[in-house]
PDB file of C-alpha atoms in Angstrom:
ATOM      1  CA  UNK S   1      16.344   3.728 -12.587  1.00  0.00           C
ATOM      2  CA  UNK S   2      14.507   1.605  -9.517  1.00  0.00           C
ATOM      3  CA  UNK S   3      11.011   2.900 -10.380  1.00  0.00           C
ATOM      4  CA  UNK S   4       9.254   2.433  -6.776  1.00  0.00           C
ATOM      5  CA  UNK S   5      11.026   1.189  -3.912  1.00  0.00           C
ATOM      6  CA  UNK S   6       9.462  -0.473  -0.907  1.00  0.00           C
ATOM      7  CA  UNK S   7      11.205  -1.342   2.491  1.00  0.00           C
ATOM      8  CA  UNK S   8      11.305  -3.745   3.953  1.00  0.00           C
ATOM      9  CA  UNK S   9      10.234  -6.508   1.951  1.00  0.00           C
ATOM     10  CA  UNK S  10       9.527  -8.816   4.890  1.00  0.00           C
ATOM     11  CA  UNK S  11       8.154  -7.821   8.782  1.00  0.00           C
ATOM     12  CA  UNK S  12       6.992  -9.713  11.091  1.00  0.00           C
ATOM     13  CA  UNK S  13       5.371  -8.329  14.242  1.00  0.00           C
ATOM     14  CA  UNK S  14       3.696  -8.673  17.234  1.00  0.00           C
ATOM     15  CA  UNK S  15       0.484  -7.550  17.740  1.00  0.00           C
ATOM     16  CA  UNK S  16       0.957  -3.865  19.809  1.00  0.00           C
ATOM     17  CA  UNK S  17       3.935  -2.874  17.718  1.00  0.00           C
ATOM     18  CA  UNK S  18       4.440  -0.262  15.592  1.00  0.00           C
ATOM     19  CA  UNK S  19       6.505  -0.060  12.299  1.00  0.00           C
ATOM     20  CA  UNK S  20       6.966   1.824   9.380  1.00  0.00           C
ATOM     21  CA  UNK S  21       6.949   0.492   5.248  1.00  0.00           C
ATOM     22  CA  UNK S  22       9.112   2.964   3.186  1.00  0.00           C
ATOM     23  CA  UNK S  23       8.460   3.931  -0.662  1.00  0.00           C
ATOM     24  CA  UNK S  24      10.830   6.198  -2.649  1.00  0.00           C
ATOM     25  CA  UNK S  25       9.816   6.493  -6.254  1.00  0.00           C
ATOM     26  CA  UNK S  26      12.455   8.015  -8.719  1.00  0.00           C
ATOM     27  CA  UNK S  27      10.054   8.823 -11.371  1.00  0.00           C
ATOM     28  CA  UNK S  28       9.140  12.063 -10.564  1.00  0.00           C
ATOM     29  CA  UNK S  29       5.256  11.585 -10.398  1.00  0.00           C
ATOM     30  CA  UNK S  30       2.546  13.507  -8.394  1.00  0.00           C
ATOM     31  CA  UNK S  31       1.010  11.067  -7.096  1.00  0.00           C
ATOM     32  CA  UNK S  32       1.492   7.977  -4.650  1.00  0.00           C
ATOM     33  CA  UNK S  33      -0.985   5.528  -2.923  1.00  0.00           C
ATOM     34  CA  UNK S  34      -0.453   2.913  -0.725  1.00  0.00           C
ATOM     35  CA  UNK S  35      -2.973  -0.344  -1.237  1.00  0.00           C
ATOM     36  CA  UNK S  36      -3.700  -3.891   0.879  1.00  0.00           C
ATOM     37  CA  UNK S  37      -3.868  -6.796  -1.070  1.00  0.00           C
ATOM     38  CA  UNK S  38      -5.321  -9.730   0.872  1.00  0.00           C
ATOM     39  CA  UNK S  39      -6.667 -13.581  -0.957  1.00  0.00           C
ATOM     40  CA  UNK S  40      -9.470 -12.948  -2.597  1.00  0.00           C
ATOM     41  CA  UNK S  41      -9.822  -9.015  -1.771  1.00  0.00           C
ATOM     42  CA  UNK S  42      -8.171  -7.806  -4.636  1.00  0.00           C
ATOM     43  CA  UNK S  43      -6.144  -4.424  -3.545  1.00  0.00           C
ATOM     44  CA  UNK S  44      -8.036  -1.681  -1.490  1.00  0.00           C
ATOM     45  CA  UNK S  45      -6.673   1.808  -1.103  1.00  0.00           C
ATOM     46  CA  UNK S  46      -5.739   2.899   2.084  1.00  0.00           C
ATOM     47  CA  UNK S  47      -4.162   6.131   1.821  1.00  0.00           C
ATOM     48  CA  UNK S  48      -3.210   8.052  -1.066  1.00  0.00           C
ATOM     49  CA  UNK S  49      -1.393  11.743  -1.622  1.00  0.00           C
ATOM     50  CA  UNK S  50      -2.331  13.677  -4.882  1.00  0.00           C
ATOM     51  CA  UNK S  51       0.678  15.684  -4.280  1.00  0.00           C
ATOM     52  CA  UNK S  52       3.648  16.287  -2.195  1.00  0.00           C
ATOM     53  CA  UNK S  53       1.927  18.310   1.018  1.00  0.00           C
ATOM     54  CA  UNK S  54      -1.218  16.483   0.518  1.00  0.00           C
ATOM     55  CA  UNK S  55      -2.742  13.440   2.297  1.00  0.00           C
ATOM     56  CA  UNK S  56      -6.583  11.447   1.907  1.00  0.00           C
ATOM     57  CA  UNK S  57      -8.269   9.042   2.922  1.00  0.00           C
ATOM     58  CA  UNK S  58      -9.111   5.871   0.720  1.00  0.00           C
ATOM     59  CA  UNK S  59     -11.222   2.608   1.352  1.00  0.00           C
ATOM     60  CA  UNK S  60      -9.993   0.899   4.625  1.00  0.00           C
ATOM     61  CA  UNK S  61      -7.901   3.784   6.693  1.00  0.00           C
ATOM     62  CA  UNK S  62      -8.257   3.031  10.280  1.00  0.00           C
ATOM     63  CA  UNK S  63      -5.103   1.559  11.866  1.00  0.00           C
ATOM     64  CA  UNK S  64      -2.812   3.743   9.966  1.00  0.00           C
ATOM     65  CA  UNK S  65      -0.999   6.687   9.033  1.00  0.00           C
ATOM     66  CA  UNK S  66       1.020   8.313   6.430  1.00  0.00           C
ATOM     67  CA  UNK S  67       3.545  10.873   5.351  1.00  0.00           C
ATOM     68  CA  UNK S  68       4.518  12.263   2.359  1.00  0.00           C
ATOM     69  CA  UNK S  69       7.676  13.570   3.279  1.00  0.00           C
ATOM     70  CA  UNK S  70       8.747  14.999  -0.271  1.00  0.00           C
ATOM     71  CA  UNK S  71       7.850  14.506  -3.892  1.00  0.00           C
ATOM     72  CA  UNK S  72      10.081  11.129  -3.698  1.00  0.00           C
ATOM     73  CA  UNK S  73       8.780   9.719  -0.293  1.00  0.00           C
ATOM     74  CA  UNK S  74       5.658   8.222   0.984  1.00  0.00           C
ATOM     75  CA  UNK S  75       5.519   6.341   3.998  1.00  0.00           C
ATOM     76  CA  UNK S  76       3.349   4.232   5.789  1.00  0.00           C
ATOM     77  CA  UNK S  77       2.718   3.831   9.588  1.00  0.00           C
ATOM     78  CA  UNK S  78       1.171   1.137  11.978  1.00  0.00           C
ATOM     79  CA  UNK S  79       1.201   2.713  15.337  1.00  0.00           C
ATOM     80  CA  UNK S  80      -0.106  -0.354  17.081  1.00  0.00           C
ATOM     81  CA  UNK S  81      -0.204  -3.768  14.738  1.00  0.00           C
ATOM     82  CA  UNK S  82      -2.841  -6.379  14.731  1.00  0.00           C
ATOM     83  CA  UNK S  83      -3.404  -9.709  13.083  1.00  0.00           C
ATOM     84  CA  UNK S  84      -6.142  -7.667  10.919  1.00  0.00           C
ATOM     85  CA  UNK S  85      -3.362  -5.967   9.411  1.00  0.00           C
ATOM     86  CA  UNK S  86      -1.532  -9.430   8.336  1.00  0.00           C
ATOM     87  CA  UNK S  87      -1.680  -8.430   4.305  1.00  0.00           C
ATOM     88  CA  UNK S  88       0.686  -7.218   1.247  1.00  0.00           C
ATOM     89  CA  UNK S  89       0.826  -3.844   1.492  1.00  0.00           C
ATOM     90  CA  UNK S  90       1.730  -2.034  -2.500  1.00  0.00           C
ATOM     91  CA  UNK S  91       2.980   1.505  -3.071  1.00  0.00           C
ATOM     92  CA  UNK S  92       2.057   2.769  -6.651  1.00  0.00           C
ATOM     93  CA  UNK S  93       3.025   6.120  -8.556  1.00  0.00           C
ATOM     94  CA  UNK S  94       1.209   7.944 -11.218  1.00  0.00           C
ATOM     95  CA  UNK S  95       2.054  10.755 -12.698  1.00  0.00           C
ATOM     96  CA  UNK S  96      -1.955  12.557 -12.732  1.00  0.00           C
ATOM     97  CA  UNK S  97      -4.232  13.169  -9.650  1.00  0.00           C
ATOM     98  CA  UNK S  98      -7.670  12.058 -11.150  1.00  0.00           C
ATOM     99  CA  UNK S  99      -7.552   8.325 -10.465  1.00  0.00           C
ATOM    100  CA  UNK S 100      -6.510   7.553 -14.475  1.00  0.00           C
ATOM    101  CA  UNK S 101      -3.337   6.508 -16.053  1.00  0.00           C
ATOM    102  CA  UNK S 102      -1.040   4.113 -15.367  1.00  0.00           C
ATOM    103  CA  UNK S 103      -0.194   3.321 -11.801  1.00  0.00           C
ATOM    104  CA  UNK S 104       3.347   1.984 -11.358  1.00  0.00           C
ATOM    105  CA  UNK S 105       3.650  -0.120  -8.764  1.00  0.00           C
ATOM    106  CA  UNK S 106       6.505  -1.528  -6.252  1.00  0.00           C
ATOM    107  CA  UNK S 107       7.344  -5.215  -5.595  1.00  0.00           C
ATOM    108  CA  UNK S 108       5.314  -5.401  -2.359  1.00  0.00           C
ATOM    109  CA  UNK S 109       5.799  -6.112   1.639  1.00  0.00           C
ATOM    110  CA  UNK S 110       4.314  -8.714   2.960  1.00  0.00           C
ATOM    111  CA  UNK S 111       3.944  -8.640   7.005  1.00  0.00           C
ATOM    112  CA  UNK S 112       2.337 -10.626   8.914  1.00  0.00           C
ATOM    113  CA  UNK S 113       1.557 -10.028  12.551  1.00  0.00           C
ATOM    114  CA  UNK S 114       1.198 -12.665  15.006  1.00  0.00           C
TER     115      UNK S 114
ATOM    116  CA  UNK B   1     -21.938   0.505  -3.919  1.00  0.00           C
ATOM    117  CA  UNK B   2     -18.732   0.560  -5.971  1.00  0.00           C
ATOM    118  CA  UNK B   3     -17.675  -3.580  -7.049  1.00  0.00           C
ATOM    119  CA  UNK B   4     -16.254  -4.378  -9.436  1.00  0.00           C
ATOM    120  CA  UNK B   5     -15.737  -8.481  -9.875  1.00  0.00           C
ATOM    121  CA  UNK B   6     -15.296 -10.931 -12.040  1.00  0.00           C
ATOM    122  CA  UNK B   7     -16.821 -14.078 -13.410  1.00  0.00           C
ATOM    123  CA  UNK B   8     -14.028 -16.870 -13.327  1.00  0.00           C
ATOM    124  CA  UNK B   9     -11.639 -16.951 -10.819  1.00  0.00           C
ATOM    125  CA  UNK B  10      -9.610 -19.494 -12.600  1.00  0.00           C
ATOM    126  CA  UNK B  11      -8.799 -19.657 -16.406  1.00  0.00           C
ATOM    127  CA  UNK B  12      -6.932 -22.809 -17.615  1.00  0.00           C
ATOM    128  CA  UNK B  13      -5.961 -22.673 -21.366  1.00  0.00           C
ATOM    129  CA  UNK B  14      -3.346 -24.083 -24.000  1.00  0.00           C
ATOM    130  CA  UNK B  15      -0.910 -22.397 -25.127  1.00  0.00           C
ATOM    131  CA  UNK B  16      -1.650 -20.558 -28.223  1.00  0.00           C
ATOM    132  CA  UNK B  17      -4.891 -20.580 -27.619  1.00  0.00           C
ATOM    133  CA  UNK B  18      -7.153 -17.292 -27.384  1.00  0.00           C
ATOM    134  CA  UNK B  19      -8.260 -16.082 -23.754  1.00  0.00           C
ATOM    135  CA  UNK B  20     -10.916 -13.866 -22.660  1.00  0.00           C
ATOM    136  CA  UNK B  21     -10.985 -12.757 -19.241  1.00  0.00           C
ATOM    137  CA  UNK B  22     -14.355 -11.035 -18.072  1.00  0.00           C
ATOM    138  CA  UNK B  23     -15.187  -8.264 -16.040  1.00  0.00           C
ATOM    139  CA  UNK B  24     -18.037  -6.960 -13.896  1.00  0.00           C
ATOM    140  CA  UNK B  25     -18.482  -3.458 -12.833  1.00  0.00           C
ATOM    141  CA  UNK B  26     -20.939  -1.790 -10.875  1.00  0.00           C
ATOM    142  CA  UNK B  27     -20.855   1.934 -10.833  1.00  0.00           C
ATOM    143  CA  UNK B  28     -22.475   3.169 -14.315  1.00  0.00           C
ATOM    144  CA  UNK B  29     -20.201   6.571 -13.564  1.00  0.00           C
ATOM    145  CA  UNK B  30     -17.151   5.212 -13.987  1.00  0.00           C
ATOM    146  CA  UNK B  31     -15.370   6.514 -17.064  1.00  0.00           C
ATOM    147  CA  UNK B  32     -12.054   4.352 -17.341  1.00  0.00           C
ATOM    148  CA  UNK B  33     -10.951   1.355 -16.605  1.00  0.00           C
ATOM    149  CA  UNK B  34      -7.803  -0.570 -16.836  1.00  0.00           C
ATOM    150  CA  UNK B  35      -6.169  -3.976 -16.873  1.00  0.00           C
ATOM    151  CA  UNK B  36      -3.371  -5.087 -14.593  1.00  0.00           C
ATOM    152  CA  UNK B  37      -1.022  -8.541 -14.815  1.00  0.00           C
ATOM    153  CA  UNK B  38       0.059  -9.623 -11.192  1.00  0.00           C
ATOM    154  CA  UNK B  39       2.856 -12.214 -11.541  1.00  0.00           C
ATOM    155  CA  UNK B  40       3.387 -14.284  -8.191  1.00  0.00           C
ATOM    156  CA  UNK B  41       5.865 -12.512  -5.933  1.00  0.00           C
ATOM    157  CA  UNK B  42       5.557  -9.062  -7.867  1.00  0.00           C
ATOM    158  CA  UNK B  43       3.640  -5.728  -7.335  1.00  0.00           C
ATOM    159  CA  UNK B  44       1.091  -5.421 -10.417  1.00  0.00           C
ATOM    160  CA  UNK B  45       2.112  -4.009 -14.348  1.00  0.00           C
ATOM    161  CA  UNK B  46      -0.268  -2.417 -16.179  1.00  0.00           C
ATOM    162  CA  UNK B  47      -1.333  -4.061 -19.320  1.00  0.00           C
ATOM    163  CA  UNK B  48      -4.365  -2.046 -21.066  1.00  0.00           C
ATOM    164  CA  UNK B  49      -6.802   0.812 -20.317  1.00  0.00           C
ATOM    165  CA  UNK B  50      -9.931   1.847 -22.533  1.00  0.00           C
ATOM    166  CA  UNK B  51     -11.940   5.422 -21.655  1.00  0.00           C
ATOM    167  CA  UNK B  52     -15.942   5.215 -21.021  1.00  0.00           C
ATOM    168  CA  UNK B  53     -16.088   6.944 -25.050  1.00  0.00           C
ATOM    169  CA  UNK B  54     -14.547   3.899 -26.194  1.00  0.00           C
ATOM    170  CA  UNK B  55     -16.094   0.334 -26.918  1.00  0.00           C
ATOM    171  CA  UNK B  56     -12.572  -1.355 -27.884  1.00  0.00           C
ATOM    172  CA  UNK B  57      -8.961  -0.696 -27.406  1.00  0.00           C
ATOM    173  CA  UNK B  58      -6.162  -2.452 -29.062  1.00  0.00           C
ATOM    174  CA  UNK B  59      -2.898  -3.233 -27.696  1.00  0.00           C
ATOM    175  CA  UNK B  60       0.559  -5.879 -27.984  1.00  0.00           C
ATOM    176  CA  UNK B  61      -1.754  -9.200 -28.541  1.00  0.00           C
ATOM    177  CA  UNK B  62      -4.550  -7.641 -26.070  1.00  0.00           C
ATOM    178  CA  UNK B  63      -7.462  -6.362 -26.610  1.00  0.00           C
ATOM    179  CA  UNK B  64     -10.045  -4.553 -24.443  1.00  0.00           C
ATOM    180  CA  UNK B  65     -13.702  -4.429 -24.768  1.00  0.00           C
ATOM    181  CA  UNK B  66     -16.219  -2.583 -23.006  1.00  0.00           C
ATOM    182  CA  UNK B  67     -19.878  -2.915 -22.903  1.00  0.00           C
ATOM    183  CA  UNK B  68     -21.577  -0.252 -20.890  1.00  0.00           C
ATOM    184  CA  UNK B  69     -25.094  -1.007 -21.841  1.00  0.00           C
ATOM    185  CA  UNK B  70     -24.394  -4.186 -19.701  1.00  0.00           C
ATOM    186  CA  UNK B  71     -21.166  -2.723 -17.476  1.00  0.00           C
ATOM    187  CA  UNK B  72     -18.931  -5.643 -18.317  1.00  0.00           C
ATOM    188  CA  UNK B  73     -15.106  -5.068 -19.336  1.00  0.00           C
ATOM    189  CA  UNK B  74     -13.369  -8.380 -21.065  1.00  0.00           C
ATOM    190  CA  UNK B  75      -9.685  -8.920 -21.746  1.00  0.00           C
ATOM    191  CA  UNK B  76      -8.957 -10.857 -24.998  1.00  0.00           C
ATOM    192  CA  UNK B  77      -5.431 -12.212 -25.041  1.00  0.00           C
ATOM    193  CA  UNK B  78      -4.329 -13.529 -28.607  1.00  0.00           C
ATOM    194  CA  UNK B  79      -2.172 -16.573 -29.077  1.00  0.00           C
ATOM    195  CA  UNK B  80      -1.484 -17.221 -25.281  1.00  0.00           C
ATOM    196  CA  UNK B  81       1.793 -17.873 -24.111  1.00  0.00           C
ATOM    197  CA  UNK B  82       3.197 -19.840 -20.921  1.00  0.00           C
ATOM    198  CA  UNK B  83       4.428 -16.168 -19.688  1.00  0.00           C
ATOM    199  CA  UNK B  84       1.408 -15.090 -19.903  1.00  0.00           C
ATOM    200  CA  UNK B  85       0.329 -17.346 -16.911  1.00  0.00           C
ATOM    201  CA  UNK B  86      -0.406 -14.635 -13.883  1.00  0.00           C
ATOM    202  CA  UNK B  87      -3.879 -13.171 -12.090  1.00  0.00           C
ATOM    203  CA  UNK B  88      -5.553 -10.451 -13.664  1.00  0.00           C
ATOM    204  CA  UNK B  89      -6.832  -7.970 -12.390  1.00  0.00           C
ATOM    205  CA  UNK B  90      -9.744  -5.752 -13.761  1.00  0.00           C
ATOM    206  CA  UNK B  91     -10.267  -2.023 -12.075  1.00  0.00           C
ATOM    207  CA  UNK B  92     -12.418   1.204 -12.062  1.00  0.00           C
ATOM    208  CA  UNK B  93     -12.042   4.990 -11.981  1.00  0.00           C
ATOM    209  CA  UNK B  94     -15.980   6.060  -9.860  1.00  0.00           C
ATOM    210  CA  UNK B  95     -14.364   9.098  -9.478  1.00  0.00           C
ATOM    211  CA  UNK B  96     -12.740  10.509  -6.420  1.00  0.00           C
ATOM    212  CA  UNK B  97      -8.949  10.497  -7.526  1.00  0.00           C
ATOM    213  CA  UNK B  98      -9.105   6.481  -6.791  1.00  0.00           C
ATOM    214  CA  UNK B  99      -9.365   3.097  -8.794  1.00  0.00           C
ATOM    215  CA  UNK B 100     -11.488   0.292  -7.213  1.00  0.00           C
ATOM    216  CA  UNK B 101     -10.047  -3.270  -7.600  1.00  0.00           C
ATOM    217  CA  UNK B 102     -11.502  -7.120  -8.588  1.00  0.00           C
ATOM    218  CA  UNK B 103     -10.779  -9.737  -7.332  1.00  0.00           C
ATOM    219  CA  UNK B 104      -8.626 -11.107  -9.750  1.00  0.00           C
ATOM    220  CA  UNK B 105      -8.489 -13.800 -12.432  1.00  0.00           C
ATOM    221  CA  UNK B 106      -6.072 -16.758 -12.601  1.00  0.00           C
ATOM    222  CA  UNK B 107      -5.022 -17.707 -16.045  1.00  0.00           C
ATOM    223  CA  UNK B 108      -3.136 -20.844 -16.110  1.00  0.00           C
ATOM    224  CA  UNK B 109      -1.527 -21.574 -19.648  1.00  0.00           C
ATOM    225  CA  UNK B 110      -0.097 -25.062 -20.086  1.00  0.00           C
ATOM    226  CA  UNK B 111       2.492 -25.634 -22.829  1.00  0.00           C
TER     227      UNK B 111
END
């Protein structure tokens, strides 16, 4: 039982190119949200999917995309990479859709982009 | 707008000692609110949440209290161990299917 599962762990890029961070969660929850976490930012939501079909908006958005490809996959996209983007990027899992419960939350991927 | 922060970024305590870690948030329609352990290298674990109806919530050695007359959440951690060392990380449900993050605390326990 893996819980949430990011890919890769470790990317570096160069600014202009574009990659994709994989999460597969095994816990059959609803809901999946991908966060930032930068020094002394705390984590800030960037996109988040209530349920499989469905995709939002959270606090910082612009320079990416996302898919939820089925209940188990969410993934997120950086069509064209800047230095900006140099963070920890988190997937999390929770079972409701109203922002409460526990969030479960995968073992990170740091990139940096030069 | 929605912040929620927190007064020390650094707590340094002995071990078995009692720790409090504080919490200020912003948005007076917030209704839950939950605490999260970050170990270094790892993605965050959930430790404790308490619901806007409730002043105090009791867990494993934790306790949460929340004060909404002044909107400030505190951790208590009882009889502090060296595992306990990590950042903490206070966080808010405004609404809007989301939860808005501190900053983080460091708590440093020294055997």
């Amino acid at each position: 039982n893996a819980g949430v599962t990011q890919t890769p762990k470790f990317q570096v890029l160069k600014t202009g190119q574009s990659m994709t961070l994989q999460c597969a969660q095994d816990m059959n929850h609803n809901s999946m949200y991908w966060y930032r976490q930068d020094p002394g930012m705390g984590l800030r939501l960037i996109y988040y999917s209530a349920s499989e079909g469905t995709t939002d908006k959270g606090e910082v958005p612009n320079g990416y995309n996302v898919s939820r490809l089925n209940k188990r996959e969410f993934s997120l996209r950086l069509e064209s990479a800047a230095p900006s983007q140099t963070s920890v990027y988190f997937c999390a899992t929770t079972q409701t859709s109203g922002g409460t419960g526990e969030l479960f939350f995968g073992e990170g991927s740091r990139l940096t982009v030069l | 707008g929605e912040n929620v922060g927190l007064h020390l970024p650094t707590l340094s305590v002995q071990e078995g000692d009692n720790s409090i870690i504080n919490c200020a948030y912003s948005n007076s329609a917030s209704d839950y609110f939950i605490w999260y352990k970050q170990e270094s290298g790892k993605g965050p674990q959930f430790i404790i949440d308490i619901r806007s109806n409730m002043d105090k919530r009791q867990g494993q050695r934790v306790t949460v209290l929340l004060n909404k007359t002044v909107k400030h959440l505190s951790l208590q951690i009882a009889a502090t161990q060296p595992g306990d060392s990590a950042v903490y990380f206070c966080a808010e449900n405004p609404g809007f299917q989301k939860l808005v993050f501190g900053t983080g605390t460091r708590l440093l326990v020294s055997p």
